[in-house]
């Protein structure tokens, strides 16, 4: 089992299926049904962004998970000091392969990338009803420092 950086938009689009389907199931009002061709086209553009890093986890050369991260630079302003973070946009393991340490392996690679870039802050968010993500990130020692709220009218 190993993790490597990848720009293979077709593999990433396939690996996106599980996390996208979960979002669509939990929040059908906001998420469209998974469409491989549309995802492939979207990720084809996203992999060209130099601020994005795509990590693919393979076991016996079979892709089984991925993480999409972004190196973010927050400039100094009158409100905040300048700082950097690694933002985790998505992390997904193919169906039937969860709870085997694959997500932890991907996150360890994220931590290594942050350290290599002298970044000490990892940021992410997840949908409130995504209990698997909530538990996973709790085990990874993530703490809440902001909350996002909404009011439906």
Tab-separated table of C-alpha atoms in Angstrom:
chain	number	residue	atom	x	y	z
A	1	UNK	CA	0.000	0.000	0.000
A	2	UNK	CA	1.376	3.401	-0.940
A	3	UNK	CA	0.312	6.991	-1.547
A	4	UNK	CA	1.518	9.108	-4.452
A	5	UNK	CA	0.647	12.454	-5.961
A	6	UNK	CA	-1.372	12.152	-9.149
A	7	UNK	CA	-2.913	14.250	-11.899
A	8	UNK	CA	-4.791	11.281	-13.342
A	9	UNK	CA	-8.197	12.933	-13.522
A	10	UNK	CA	-9.912	9.728	-14.666
A	11	UNK	CA	-8.786	7.761	-11.603
A	12	UNK	CA	-9.632	10.672	-9.306
A	13	UNK	CA	-13.097	11.012	-10.857
A	14	UNK	CA	-13.741	7.302	-10.201
A	15	UNK	CA	-12.482	7.539	-6.634
A	16	UNK	CA	-14.751	10.549	-6.030
A	17	UNK	CA	-17.834	8.353	-6.494
A	18	UNK	CA	-18.136	7.116	-2.899
A	19	UNK	CA	-17.869	10.500	-1.200
A	20	UNK	CA	-20.101	12.160	-3.782
A	21	UNK	CA	-22.774	9.477	-3.437
A	22	UNK	CA	-22.713	9.919	0.337
A	23	UNK	CA	-23.226	13.670	-0.028
A	24	UNK	CA	-26.046	13.141	-2.529
A	25	UNK	CA	-27.720	10.647	-0.187
A	26	UNK	CA	-27.464	12.916	2.851
A	27	UNK	CA	-28.275	16.171	1.035
A	28	UNK	CA	-30.164	15.419	-2.211
A	29	UNK	CA	-31.430	18.989	-2.374
A	30	UNK	CA	-27.881	20.264	-2.863
A	31	UNK	CA	-25.952	17.462	-4.547
A	32	UNK	CA	-26.518	16.093	-8.019
A	33	UNK	CA	-26.384	12.408	-8.826
A	34	UNK	CA	-22.842	11.204	-9.503
A	35	UNK	CA	-21.927	11.439	-13.182
A	36	UNK	CA	-18.531	9.995	-14.082
A	37	UNK	CA	-18.155	11.942	-17.344
A	38	UNK	CA	-18.969	15.250	-15.666
A	39	UNK	CA	-16.594	14.457	-12.785
A	40	UNK	CA	-13.860	13.441	-15.208
A	41	UNK	CA	-14.167	16.764	-17.047
A	42	UNK	CA	-14.198	18.746	-13.800
A	43	UNK	CA	-11.183	16.970	-12.337
A	44	UNK	CA	-9.361	17.358	-15.651
A	45	UNK	CA	-9.467	21.107	-15.000
A	46	UNK	CA	-8.838	20.905	-11.245
A	47	UNK	CA	-5.622	18.876	-11.532
A	48	UNK	CA	-4.089	21.777	-13.477
A	49	UNK	CA	-4.372	24.136	-10.483
A	50	UNK	CA	-0.903	24.350	-8.900
A	51	UNK	CA	-2.389	25.008	-5.448
A	52	UNK	CA	-4.209	21.663	-5.503
A	53	UNK	CA	-2.554	18.362	-4.673
A	54	UNK	CA	-4.242	15.062	-5.391
A	55	UNK	CA	-3.056	12.024	-3.484
A	56	UNK	CA	-4.000	8.541	-4.640
A	57	UNK	CA	-3.732	5.528	-2.373
A	58	UNK	CA	-3.084	2.209	-4.079
A	59	UNK	CA	-3.036	-1.308	-2.708
A	60	UNK	CA	-1.434	-3.876	-5.032
A	61	UNK	CA	-1.540	-1.209	-7.783
A	62	UNK	CA	-5.337	-0.847	-7.412
A	63	UNK	CA	-6.512	2.713	-6.595
A	64	UNK	CA	-8.667	2.555	-3.468
A	65	UNK	CA	-8.730	6.096	-2.132
A	66	UNK	CA	-7.763	9.696	-2.670
A	67	UNK	CA	-7.384	13.033	-0.958
A	68	UNK	CA	-7.757	16.426	-2.599
A	69	UNK	CA	-5.875	19.101	-0.697
A	70	UNK	CA	-5.005	22.741	-1.250
A	71	UNK	CA	-2.076	24.780	-0.028
A	72	UNK	CA	-3.721	28.024	1.102
A	73	UNK	CA	-1.983	31.312	1.718
A	74	UNK	CA	-3.882	33.815	3.836
A	75	UNK	CA	-2.375	37.288	3.396
A	76	UNK	CA	-2.017	39.700	6.264
A	77	UNK	CA	-4.890	42.122	6.656
A	78	UNK	CA	-6.146	44.583	9.235
A	79	UNK	CA	-8.089	41.652	10.729
A	80	UNK	CA	-5.608	38.773	10.654
A	81	UNK	CA	-1.974	37.883	10.570
A	82	UNK	CA	-0.569	36.160	7.513
A	83	UNK	CA	-0.646	32.362	7.697
A	84	UNK	CA	-0.761	29.211	5.596
A	85	UNK	CA	-2.779	26.048	5.844
A	86	UNK	CA	-3.343	22.783	4.085
A	87	UNK	CA	-7.051	22.540	3.353
A	88	UNK	CA	-8.538	19.073	2.852
A	89	UNK	CA	-11.291	19.409	0.254
A	90	UNK	CA	-12.135	15.717	0.043
A	91	UNK	CA	-10.993	12.364	1.274
A	92	UNK	CA	-12.625	9.215	-0.044
A	93	UNK	CA	-12.066	5.480	0.178
A	94	UNK	CA	-13.863	3.139	-2.215
A	95	UNK	CA	-16.908	1.338	-0.889
A	96	UNK	CA	-16.121	-1.839	0.996
A	97	UNK	CA	-12.562	-0.730	1.846
A	98	UNK	CA	-13.239	1.599	4.764
A	99	UNK	CA	-12.101	0.938	8.355
A	100	UNK	CA	-8.819	-0.603	7.190
A	101	UNK	CA	-6.454	2.280	7.945
A	102	UNK	CA	-6.490	3.704	4.410
A	103	UNK	CA	-7.865	7.097	5.448
A	104	UNK	CA	-5.241	7.330	8.177
A	105	UNK	CA	-2.537	6.539	5.607
A	106	UNK	CA	-3.787	9.373	3.364
A	107	UNK	CA	-3.953	11.816	6.260
A	108	UNK	CA	-0.406	10.940	7.316
A	109	UNK	CA	0.704	11.935	3.811
A	110	UNK	CA	-1.239	15.210	4.175
A	111	UNK	CA	0.596	15.885	7.453
A	112	UNK	CA	3.938	15.156	5.781
A	113	UNK	CA	3.175	17.590	2.949
A	114	UNK	CA	2.253	20.269	5.486
A	115	UNK	CA	5.508	19.739	7.395
A	116	UNK	CA	7.586	19.860	4.188
A	117	UNK	CA	5.960	23.214	3.406
A	118	UNK	CA	6.472	24.578	6.944
A	119	UNK	CA	2.719	24.607	7.528
A	120	UNK	CA	1.372	23.756	10.969
A	121	UNK	CA	-2.358	24.044	10.296
A	122	UNK	CA	-4.613	21.505	8.570
A	123	UNK	CA	-8.145	22.748	7.880
A	124	UNK	CA	-11.215	20.935	6.614
A	125	UNK	CA	-14.936	20.800	6.884
A	126	UNK	CA	-17.514	18.069	6.523
A	127	UNK	CA	-21.263	17.937	6.289
A	128	UNK	CA	-22.936	17.785	9.694
A	129	UNK	CA	-24.777	14.509	9.097
A	130	UNK	CA	-21.674	12.737	7.780
A	131	UNK	CA	-21.082	10.780	10.979
A	132	UNK	CA	-18.285	8.681	9.451
A	133	UNK	CA	-16.283	11.822	8.658
A	134	UNK	CA	-17.017	13.304	12.071
A	135	UNK	CA	-15.716	10.192	13.844
A	136	UNK	CA	-12.731	9.785	11.530
A	137	UNK	CA	-11.500	13.343	12.014
A	138	UNK	CA	-12.119	13.123	15.762
A	139	UNK	CA	-9.781	10.094	15.829
A	140	UNK	CA	-7.275	12.201	13.878
A	141	UNK	CA	-7.415	14.765	16.748
A	142	UNK	CA	-9.157	17.531	14.807
A	143	UNK	CA	-10.826	20.159	16.969
A	144	UNK	CA	-13.569	22.587	16.072
A	145	UNK	CA	-12.574	26.215	15.965
A	146	UNK	CA	-15.404	27.603	13.841
A	147	UNK	CA	-18.953	26.500	13.192
A	148	UNK	CA	-20.928	27.106	10.062
A	149	UNK	CA	-24.673	27.653	10.494
A	150	UNK	CA	-27.567	28.223	8.137
A	151	UNK	CA	-31.224	29.133	8.207
A	152	UNK	CA	-33.525	27.774	5.549
A	153	UNK	CA	-36.218	30.228	4.446
